Amino acid sequence: MKYDHLKIEPKWAYRWESEKAFKTDIYDFSKPKYYILDMFPYPSAEGLHVGHPRGYTASDVIARMKRMQGFNVLHPIGWDAFGLPAEHYALSKNAHPNHFTEKNINTFRQQIKAIGLSYDFSREVNTTDPNYYRWTQWIFLKLYEHDLAYLDHIPVNFCPALGTVLANEEVIDGKSERGGYDVIRLPMRQWLLKITNYAERLLNDLEEVDWPNSTKEMQINWIGKSEGAEITFKVKNRRCSFDVFTTRA
């Protein structure tokens, strides 16, 4: 018998949405809790690409399995709508990012529902919503109040074409990951977080989390604990010097 997906899948999508099948009952304390959070997509294109359902299907399988096992599952969805992806897309369309971001989010939401992913859309998050980013600002202020955020001049990856600083992960062979523009290294005034103040705790607490060893190793490498000394070298016949960190001191 041929599977008529055009008839069957919209039927169940409507049933799930009308009955709020995936809405989390926050007042149900009779079941063990299970929280599943995907990385929110960037609504920086006119629709999903193949990588979105690839990852989201895997987490959806777990969410459905846990519901069947009797867990009270919280599986929200949201949109990482700030930053370069949204800005770059808006520039390519010569329009305000707010307009295209809202339009793209509506398309993404419709496509995700059509796929049949079991998200609780009543808990949908949008990072451009003031009710959301007020808390990211609050967190930054708390870090600043506790002397964990500070300004400094440091070498950064600057992309003149994009007009912004890029993380190391956003630079591939001297080019920006998005757009393939030239990236240069130069000192700039930047906000930094004193991760060194609590790096040891981050490393030790990795033993307490149920993560794959490969993921833990990535975190260890990202924290980058290294013991050594910083040495100042004077430049011959010049009134200047430079500092070098070495583990061989």
Steps between C-alpha positions, in 0.01 A plus 500: 500500500641837399559747784306819427708746699317803360182374661620323814767736635292823497221307673722406794671838511158661540400245764816556706467877485126518571533266799824664622652154507853622575423776749682439828280479808709691753262404780535126449733391780412132472750435220878532489615805304702491178634811326616499137642816344616529140729771372258764376518559122609830348198637305746643248360338187164454337458151642656193658793320343566126517720533808212625713276191487805277517585616852149581618366159400754333730394708801135451409543122510634533856214733601236259372672200657516672839130589484420136428716400797287716729711815527361852511700636206585866441610543138496871402598675179632848428680726256856629533408815310770748604848530353678476169282238325185714524686823423684353202178356356321835538786682329486255210127580464548875560234505770472553876594181691190521717271450199683203355565341838129493582415372152764227516393391849144451377629284214730298728216440746265381226763264357590354841134430570463341155791266575314391814761580764353481850593844635304686765436819301336665800857545629639642177799731556618786280835657591389838355208517742569759775353258753783262405804721452431700815621189684816464292571863588424425865746209497770725351440764767534236772830384348616862490394563861705199610809615305467218247449729196762756401632705207842438347695549178563157349581354155174406327378364168353806325307477175491842325228390257268392782616776732526274802722275707476125438562205727776257403231248403361750248830534311611238247839539331502876555146547368168558673281191522209705366576674173863395468632851573859579602569497875792683659654489849527830683472627858161639599320600819275211596282379785640181651390252766744378765450133433835435668336588832283190481672285236611245760142455618379455141757228447425320827123513454522326163523179701148567629327523161378207294661601171687293240877497552548668162285794612687527830830502313375787282411696813840430656676621185277809486577591862864452405667469837874543458772555760806706421644850519470829315838638393570854381751536216662833414551582133863570420572865421134591560308645794237234489438148623255216460362233731501128424332221695690173510456165669876437477609754759 
